[in-house]
Coordinates of C-alpha atoms and ligand atoms in Angstrom, one line a residue:
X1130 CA 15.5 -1.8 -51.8
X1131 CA 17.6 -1.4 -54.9
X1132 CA 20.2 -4.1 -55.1
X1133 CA 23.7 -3.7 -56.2
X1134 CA 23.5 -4.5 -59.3
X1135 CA 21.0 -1.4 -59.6
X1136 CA 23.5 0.9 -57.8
X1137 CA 26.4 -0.4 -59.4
X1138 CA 24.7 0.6 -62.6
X1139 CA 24.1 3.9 -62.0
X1140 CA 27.0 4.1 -59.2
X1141 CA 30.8 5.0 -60.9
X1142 CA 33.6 3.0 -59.5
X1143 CA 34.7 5.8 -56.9
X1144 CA 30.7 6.1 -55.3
X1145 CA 30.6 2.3 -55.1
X1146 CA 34.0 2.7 -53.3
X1147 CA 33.0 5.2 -50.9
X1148 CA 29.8 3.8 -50.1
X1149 CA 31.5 0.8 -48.9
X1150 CA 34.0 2.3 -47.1
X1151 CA 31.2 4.5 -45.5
X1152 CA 29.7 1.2 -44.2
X1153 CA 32.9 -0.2 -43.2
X1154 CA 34.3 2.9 -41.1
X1155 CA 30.6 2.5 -38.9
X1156 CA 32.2 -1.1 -38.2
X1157 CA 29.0 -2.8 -39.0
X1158 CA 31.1 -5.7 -40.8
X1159 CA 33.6 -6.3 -37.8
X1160 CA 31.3 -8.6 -35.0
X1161 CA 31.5 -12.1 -35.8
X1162 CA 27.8 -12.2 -35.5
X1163 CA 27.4 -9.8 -39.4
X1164 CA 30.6 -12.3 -40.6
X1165 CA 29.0 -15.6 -39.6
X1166 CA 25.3 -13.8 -40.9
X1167 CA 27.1 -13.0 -44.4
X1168 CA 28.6 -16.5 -45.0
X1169 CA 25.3 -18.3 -44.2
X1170 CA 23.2 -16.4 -46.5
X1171 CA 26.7 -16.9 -49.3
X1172 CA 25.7 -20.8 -48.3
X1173 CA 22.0 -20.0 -48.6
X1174 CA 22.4 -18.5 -52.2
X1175 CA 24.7 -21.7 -53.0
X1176 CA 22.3 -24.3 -51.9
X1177 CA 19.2 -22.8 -52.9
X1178 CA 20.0 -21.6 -56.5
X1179 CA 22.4 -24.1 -57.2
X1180 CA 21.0 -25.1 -60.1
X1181 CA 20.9 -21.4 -61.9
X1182 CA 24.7 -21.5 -61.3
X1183 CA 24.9 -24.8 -62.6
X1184 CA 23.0 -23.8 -65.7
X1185 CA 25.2 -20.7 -65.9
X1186 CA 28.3 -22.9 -65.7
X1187 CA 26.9 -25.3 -68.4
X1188 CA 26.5 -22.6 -70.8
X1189 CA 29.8 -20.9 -70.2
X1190 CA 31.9 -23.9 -70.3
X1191 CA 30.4 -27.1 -70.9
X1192 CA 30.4 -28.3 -67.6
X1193 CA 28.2 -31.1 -66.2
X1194 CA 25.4 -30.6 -63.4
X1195 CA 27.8 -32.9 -61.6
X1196 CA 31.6 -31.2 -62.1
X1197 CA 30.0 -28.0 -61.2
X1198 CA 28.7 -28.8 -58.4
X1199 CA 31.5 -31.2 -57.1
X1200 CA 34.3 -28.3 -58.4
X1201 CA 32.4 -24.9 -57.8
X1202 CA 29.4 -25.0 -55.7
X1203 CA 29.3 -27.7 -53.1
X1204 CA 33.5 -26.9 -53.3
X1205 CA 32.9 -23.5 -51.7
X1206 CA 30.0 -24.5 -49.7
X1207 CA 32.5 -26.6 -48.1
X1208 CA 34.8 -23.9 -47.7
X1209 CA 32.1 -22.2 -45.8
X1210 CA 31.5 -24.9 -43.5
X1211 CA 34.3 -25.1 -42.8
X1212 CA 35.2 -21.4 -42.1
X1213 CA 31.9 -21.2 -40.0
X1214 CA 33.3 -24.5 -37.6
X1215 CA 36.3 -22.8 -36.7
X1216 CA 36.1 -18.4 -36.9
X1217 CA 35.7 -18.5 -33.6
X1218 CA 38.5 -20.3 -32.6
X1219 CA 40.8 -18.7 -35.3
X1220 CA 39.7 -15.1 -34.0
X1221 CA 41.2 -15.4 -30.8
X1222 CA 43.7 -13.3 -29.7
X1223 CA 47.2 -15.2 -29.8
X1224 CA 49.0 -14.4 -26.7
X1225 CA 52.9 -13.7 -27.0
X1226 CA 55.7 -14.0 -24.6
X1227 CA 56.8 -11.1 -23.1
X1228 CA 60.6 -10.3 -22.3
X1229 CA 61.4 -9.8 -18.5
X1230 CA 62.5 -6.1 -19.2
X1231 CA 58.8 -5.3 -19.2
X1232 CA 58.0 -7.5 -16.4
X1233 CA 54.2 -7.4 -15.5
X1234 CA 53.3 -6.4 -19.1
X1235 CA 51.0 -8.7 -21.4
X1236 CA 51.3 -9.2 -25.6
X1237 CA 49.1 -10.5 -27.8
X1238 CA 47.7 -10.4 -31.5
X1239 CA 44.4 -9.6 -32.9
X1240 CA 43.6 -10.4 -36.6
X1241 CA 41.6 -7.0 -37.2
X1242 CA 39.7 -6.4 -40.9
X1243 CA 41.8 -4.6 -43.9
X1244 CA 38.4 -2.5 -44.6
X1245 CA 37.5 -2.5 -48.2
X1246 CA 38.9 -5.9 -50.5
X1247 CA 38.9 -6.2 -54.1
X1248 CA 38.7 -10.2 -55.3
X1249 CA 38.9 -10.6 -59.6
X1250 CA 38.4 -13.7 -60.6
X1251 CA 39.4 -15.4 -63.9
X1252 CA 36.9 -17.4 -66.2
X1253 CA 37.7 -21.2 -65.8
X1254 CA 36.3 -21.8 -62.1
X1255 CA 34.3 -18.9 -62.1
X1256 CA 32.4 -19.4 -59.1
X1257 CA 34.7 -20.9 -56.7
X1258 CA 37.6 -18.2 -57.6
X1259 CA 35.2 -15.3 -57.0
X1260 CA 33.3 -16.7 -53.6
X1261 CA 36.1 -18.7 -52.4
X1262 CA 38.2 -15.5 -51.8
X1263 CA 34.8 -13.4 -50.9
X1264 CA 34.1 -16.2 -47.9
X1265 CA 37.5 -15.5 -46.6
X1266 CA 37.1 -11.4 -47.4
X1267 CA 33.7 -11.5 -45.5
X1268 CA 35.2 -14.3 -42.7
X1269 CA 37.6 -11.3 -41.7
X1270 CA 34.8 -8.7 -41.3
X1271 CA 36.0 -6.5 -44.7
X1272 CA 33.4 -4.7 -47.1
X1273 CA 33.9 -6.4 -50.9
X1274 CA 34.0 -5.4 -54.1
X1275 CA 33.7 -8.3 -56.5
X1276 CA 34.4 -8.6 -60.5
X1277 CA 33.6 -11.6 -62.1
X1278 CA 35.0 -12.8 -65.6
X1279 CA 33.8 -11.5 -68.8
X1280 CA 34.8 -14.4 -70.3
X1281 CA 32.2 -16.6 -68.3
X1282 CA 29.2 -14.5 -68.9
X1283 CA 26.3 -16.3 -67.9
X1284 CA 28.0 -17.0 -64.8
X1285 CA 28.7 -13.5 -64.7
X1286 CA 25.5 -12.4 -64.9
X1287 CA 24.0 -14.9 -62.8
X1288 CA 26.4 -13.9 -59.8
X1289 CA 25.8 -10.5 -60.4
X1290 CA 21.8 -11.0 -60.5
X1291 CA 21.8 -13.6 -57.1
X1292 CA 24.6 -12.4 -54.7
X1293 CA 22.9 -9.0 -54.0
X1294 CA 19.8 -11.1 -52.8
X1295 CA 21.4 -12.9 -50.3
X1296 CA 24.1 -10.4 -49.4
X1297 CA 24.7 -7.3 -47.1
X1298 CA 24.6 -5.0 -50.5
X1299 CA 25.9 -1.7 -48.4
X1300 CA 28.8 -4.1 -47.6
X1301 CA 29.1 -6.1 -51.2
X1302 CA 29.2 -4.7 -54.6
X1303 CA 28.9 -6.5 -57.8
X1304 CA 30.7 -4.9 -60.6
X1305 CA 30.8 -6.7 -64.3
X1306 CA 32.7 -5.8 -67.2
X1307 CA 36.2 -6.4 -69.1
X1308 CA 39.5 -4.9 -69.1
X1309 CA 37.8 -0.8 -69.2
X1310 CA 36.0 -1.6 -66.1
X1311 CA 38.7 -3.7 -63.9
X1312 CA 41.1 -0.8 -64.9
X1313 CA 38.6 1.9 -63.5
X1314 CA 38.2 -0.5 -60.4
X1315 CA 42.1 -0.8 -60.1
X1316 CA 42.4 3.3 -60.0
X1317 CA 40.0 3.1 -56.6
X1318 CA 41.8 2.7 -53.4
X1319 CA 41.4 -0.6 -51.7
X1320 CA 43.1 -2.3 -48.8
X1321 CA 44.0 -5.4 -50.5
X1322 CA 43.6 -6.7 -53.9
X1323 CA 43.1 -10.2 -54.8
X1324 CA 43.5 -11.5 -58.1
X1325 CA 43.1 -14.6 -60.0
X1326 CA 44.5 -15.2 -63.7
X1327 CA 47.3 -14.6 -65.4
X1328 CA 50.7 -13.0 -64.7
X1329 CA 50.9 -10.3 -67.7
X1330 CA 47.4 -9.2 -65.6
X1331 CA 49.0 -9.7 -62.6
X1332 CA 51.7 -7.4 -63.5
X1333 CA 49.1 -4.5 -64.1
X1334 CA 47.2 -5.4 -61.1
X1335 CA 50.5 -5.4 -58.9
X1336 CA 51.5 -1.6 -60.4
X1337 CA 48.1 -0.4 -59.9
X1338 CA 47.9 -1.2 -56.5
X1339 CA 51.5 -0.1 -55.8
X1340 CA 50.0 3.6 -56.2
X1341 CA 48.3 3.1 -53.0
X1342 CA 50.5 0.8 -51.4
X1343 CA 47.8 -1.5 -51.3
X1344 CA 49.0 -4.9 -50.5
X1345 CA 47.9 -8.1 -53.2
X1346 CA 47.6 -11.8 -53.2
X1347 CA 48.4 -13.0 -56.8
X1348 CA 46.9 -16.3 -57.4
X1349 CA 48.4 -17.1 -61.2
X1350 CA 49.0 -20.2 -63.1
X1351 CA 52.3 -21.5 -65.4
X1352 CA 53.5 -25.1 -66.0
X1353 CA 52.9 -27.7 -63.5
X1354 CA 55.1 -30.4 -64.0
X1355 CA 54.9 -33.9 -63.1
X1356 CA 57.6 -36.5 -62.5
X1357 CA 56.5 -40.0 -63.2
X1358 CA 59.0 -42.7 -61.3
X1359 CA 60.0 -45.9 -63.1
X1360 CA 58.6 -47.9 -59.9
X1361 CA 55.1 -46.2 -60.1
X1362 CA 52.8 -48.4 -60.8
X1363 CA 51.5 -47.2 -64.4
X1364 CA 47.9 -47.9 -64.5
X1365 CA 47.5 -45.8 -61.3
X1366 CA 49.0 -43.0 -63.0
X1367 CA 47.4 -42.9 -65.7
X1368 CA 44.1 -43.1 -64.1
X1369 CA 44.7 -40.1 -62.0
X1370 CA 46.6 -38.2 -64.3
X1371 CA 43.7 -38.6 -67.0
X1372 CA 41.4 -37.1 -64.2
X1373 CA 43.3 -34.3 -63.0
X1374 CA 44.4 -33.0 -66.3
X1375 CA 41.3 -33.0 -68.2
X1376 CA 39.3 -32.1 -65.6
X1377 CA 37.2 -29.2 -67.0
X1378 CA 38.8 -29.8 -70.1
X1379 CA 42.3 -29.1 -69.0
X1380 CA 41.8 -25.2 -68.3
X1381 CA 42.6 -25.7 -64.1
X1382 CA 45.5 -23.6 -63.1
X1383 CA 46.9 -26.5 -61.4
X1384 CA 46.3 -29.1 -64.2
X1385 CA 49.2 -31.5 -64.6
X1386 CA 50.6 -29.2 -67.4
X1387 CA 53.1 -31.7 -68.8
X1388 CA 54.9 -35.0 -67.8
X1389 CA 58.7 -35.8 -67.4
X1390 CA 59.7 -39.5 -67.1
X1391 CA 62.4 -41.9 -68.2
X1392 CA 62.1 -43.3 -72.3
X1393 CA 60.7 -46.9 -71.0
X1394 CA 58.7 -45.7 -68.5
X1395 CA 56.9 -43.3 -71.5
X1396 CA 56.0 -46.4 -73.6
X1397 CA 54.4 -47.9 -70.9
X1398 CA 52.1 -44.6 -70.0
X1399 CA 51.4 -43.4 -73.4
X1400 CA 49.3 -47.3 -73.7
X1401 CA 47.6 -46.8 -70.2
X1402 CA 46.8 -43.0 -70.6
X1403 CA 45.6 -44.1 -73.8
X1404 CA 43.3 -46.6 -72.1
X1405 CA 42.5 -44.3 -68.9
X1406 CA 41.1 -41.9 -71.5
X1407 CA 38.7 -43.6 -73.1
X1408 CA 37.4 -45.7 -69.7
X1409 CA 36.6 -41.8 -68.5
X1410 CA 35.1 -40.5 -71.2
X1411 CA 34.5 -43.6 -73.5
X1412 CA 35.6 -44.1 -77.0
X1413 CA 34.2 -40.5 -78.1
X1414 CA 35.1 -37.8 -75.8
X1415 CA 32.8 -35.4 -77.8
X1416 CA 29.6 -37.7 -76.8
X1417 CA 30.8 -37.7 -72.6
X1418 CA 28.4 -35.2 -70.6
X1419 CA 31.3 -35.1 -68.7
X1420 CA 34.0 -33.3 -71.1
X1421 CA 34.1 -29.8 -71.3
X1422 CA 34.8 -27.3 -73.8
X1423 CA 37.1 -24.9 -74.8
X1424 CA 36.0 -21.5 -73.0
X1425 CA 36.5 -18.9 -76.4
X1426 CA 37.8 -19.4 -80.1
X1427 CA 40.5 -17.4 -79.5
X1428 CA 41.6 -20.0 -76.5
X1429 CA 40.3 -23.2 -79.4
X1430 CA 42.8 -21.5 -81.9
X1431 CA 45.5 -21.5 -79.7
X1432 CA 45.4 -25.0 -78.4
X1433 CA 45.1 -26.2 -81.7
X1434 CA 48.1 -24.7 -83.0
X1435 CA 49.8 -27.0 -79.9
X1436 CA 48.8 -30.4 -81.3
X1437 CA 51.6 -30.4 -84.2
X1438 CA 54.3 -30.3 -80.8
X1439 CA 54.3 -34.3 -80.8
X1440 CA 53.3 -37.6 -81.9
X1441 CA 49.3 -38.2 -80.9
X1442 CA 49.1 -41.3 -78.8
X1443 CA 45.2 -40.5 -78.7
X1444 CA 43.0 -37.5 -79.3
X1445 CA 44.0 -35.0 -81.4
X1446 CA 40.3 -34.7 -83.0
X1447 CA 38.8 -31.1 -82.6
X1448 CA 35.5 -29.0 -83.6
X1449 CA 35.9 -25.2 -83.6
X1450 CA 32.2 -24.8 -83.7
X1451 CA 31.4 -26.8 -80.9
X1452 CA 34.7 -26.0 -79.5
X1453 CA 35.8 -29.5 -78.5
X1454 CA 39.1 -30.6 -78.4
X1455 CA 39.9 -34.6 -77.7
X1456 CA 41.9 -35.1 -74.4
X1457 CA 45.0 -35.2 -76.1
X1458 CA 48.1 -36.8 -75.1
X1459 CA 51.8 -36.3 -77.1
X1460 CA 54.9 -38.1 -77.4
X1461 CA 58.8 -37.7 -78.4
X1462 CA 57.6 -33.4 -77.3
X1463 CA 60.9 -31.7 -77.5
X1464 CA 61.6 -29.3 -74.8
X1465 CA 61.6 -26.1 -77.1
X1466 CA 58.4 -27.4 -78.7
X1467 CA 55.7 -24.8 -79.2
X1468 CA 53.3 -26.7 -76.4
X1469 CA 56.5 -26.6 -73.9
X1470 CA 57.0 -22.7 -74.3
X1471 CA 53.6 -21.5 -72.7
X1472 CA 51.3 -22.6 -69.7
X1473 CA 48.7 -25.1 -72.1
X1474 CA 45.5 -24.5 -69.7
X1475 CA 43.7 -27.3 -72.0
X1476 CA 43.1 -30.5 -72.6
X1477 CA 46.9 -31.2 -74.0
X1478 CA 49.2 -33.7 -72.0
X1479 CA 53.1 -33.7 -73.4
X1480 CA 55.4 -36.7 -72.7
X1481 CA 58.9 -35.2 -72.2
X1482 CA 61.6 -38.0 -72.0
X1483 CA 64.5 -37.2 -69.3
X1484 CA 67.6 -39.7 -68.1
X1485 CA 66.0 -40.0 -64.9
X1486 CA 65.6 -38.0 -61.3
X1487 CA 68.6 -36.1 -61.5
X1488 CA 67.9 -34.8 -64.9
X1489 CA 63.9 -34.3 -64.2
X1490 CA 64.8 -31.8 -61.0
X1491 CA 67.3 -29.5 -63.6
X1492 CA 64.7 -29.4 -65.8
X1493 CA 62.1 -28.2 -63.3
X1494 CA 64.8 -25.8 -61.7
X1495 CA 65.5 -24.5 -65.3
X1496 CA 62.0 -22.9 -65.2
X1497 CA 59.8 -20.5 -63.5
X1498 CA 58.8 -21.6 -59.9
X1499 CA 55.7 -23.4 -60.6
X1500 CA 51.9 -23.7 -59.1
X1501 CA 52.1 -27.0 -58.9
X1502 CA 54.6 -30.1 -59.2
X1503 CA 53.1 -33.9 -58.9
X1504 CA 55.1 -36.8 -58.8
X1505 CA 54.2 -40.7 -58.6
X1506 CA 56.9 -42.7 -57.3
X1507 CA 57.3 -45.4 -54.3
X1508 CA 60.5 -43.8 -53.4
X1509 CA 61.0 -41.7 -50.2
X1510 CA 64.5 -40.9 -51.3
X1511 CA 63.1 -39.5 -55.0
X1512 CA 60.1 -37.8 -52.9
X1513 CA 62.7 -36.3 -50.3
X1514 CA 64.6 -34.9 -52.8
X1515 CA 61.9 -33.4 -55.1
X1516 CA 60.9 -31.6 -51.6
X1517 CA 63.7 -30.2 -51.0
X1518 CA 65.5 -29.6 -54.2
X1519 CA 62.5 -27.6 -56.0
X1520 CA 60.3 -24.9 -54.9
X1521 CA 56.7 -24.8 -56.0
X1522 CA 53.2 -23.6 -54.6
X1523 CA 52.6 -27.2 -54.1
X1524 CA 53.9 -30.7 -54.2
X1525 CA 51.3 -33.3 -54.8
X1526 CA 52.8 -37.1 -54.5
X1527 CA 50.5 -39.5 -56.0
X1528 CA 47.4 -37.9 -56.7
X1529 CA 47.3 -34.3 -58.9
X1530 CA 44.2 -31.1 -57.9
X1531 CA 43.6 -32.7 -54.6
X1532 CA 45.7 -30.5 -52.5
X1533 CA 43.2 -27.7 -53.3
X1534 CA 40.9 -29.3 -51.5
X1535 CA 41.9 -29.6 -48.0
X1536 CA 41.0 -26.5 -46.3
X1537 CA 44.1 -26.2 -43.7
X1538 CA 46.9 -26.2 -46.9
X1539 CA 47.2 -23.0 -47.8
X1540 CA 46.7 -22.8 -51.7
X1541 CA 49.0 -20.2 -53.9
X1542 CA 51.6 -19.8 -55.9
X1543 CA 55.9 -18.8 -55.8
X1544 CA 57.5 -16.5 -57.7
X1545 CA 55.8 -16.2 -61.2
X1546 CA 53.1 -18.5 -59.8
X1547 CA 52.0 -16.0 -57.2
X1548 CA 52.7 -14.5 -54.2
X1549 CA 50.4 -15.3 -50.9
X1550 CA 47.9 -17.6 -50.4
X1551 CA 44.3 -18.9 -49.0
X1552 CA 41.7 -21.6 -48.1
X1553 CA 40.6 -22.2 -44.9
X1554 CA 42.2 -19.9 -41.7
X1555 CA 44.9 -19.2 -44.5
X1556 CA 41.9 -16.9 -46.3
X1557 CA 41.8 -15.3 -42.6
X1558 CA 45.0 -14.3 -42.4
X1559 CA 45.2 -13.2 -45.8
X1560 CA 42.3 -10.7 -45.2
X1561 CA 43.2 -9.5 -42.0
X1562 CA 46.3 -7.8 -40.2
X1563 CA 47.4 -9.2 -37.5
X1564 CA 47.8 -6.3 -34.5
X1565 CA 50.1 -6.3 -32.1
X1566 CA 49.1 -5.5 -28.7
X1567 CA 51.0 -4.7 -25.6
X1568 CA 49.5 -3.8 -22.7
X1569 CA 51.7 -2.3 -19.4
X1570 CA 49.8 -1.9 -16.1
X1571 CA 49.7 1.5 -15.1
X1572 CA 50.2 1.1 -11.9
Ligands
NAD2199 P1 40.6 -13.8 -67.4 O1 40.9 -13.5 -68.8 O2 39.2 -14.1 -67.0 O3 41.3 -12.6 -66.5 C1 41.2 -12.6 -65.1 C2 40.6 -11.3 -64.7 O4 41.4 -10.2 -65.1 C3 39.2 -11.0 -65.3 O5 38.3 -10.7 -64.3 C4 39.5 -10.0 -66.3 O6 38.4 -9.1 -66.5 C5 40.7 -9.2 -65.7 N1 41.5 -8.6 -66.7 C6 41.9 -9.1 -67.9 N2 42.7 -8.2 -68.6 C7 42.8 -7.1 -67.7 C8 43.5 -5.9 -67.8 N3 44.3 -5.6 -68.9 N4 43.5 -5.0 -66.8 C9 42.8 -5.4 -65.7 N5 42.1 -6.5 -65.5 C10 42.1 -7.4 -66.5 O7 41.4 -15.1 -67.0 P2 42.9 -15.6 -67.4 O8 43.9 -14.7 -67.0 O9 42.8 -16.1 -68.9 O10 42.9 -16.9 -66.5 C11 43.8 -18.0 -66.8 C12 45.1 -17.8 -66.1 O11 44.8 -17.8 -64.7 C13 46.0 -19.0 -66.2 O12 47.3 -18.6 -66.3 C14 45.7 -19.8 -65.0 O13 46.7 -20.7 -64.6 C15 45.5 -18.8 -64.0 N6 44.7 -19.2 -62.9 C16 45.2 -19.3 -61.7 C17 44.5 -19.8 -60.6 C18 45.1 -19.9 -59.2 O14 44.3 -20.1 -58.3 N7 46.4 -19.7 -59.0 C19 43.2 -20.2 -60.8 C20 42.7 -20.1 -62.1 C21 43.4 -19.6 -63.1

């Protein structure tokens, strides 16, 4: 049998289209018992060529055997599991009250597939941001179409080459390519579009679909800020803001992006980040099989330009062949500074001095709505108030990335950070509509 690479390669956009919606309007895909099938045999693929992916991962960004499995693979085989331990429950019909008027009638809501789904993923996770949408896609009983990033290419080809193995290929379509072949997706019809990268994207994805009327989720990035409390207690911080933020080299769409805290309270992080630094990766960053590197030149070149925006307290140091940049953190950053006008999505951490909460909460309400917004204090009043006195995707007190990872919090984005969300049942809903039933004896 030809897989869908094969087909997709002789197939144009709109035959790759209708053959999936073919499939879909027989509703093959709808019985839990294909949905359950198709996510065991995404696990299988996961588990059994692990290491491929791994290898693909290693090549595209620099990333360990061990970060890619703990961020991309065994993150979405988790995701499966624990889609698999609950569909069942989540697929029942939720009963509604009914008012007396219609006394003797019944209500209720099934979550029924949207048919066919496009997911787009972007480059810096790019296996967990294509398959963690597809288990969700698939977990609802839709066809898929999937397109990888061309900026991860081994990955790219690797998905491309092993999901068609282990998946329902009249049901799942592979296409790879750049902007010429997401725009001839784009002008198919689908019944919901899910993308992940940035907004300007976003904003062409969002008119496309518009055409159609075809609903989106937008999962996009921006400035996470984080609010570091005077009565935090620093070497904490620093530990797990070193971790989060140069995680995969600081390209994660939630990375702490920068950090706003009180002049004294700066001194004393700048000499513990320093030191949190170097026990993660050692005194040479470069020489950790646990740093990453920079994705493209064009991305190296960019960053680079952002290292003049402070004072270095460490790092700085940076290879453009190699494509390393040190994890970097800078002090005395002005708000207007070159590294405080863009989203950084790399391995740069700005120290931006405020007066104190009050001051910390403007400045976070003076921006766009972010993904993300971490804060480190022992303060229930100062975590109250950054609750209810910002908006974000997220709030994370005390330790940044991990919300991501708890598969009942539904993970997305507000206002230029996104719009709707998934993980866990949240994926379900997303993938699904949710049909009203009423039903009035007849006799
Ligand atoms: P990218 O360049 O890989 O683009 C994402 C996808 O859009 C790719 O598949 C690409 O082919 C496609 N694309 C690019 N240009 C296009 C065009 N003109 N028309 C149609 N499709 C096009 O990734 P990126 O945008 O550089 O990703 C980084 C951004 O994504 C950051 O802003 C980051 O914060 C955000 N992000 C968000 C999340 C999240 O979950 N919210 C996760 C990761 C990244």
């Amino acid at each position: 049998m030809p897989t869908t690479a094969e087909k997709t390669g002789t197939e144009t956009p709109a035959q790759l289209v209708a053959r999936l919606r073919a499939t879909f309007r027989t509703r093959r895909t709808t019985p839990p018992a294909w949905r359950t099938g198709q996510l065991r045999q995404l696990r299988a693929l996961l588990t059994e060529r692990g290491d491929e992916i791994a290898e693909a991962l290693n090549a595209d960004l620099g990333k360990s055997r061990k970060e890619a499995y703990r961020t991309e693979i065994d993150f979405t085989v988790r995701e499966i599991d624990h889609t698999l331990d609950h569909l069942e429950k989540w697929l029942l019909p939720e009963p509604a009250p009914v008012p007396a008027a219609l006394g003797g009638a019944t209500a209720w809501t099934v979550q029924d597939p949207l048919g066919l789904v496009l997911v787009i993923a972007p480059w810096n996770y790019p296996v967990q941001l294509l398959l963690a949408p597809v288990v969700g896609a698939l977990a609802a009983g839709n066809c898929v179409v999937v397109k990888p990033s061309e900026l991860a290419p081994a990955t790219s080809a690797t998905l491309a080459r092993l999901l068609p193995e282990y998946l329902d290929t009249d049901a799942f379509g592979v296409v790879e390519g750049a902007v010429p072949e997401t725009t001839a997706l784009l002008e198919q019809h689908f019944d919901h579009i899910f993308y992940t990268g940035n907004g300007a994207v976003g904003r062409i994805v969002m008119t496309a679909a518009a055409r159609n009327l075809t609903p989106v989720t937008l999962e996009l990035g921006g400035k996470s800020p984080v609010f570091v409390d005077r009565d935090a207690d620093i070497a904490v911080v620093a530990g797990r803001l070193v971790a989060g933020k140069f995680l995969n080299a600081g390209q994660t769409c939630v990375a702490p992006d920068y950090v706003l805290t009180d002049p004294e309270t700066s001194a004393a992080l700048q000499t513990a980040l320093a030191k949190a630094v170097e026990a993660l990766f050692g005194a040479d960053p470069a020489q950790s099989p646990e740093y990453g590197r920079i994705v493209n030149e064009r991305h190296f070149d960019r960053l680079v330009g952002l290292l003049d925006s402070g004072r270095t307290v460490t790092g700085g140091a940076h290879d453009r062949t190699t494509k390393y940049i040190a994890p970097t953190v800078l002090a005395d950053v002005a708000p207007d500074s070159p590294v405080m006008r863009e989203e950084i999505f790399g391995p740069v951490l700005p120290l931006v001095e405020v007066a104190g909460l009050d001051e910390a909460i403007a400045f976070i309400n003076d921006r766009d709505k972010p993904l993300a917004l971490y804060a480190f204090t022992e303060s229930a009043v100062t975590r109250d108030r950054l609750s209810a006195e910002t908006s974000s995707g997220a709030l994370g007190l005390g330790l940044p990335l991990a919300h991501l990872t708890v598969s009942d919090l539904p993970f997305g984005g507000v206002g230029e950070s996104g719009m709707g969300n998934y993980h866990g049942r949240y994926s379900l809903e997303t993938f699904s509509h949710r049909k009203a039933v009423l039903d009035k004896p007849l006799g």
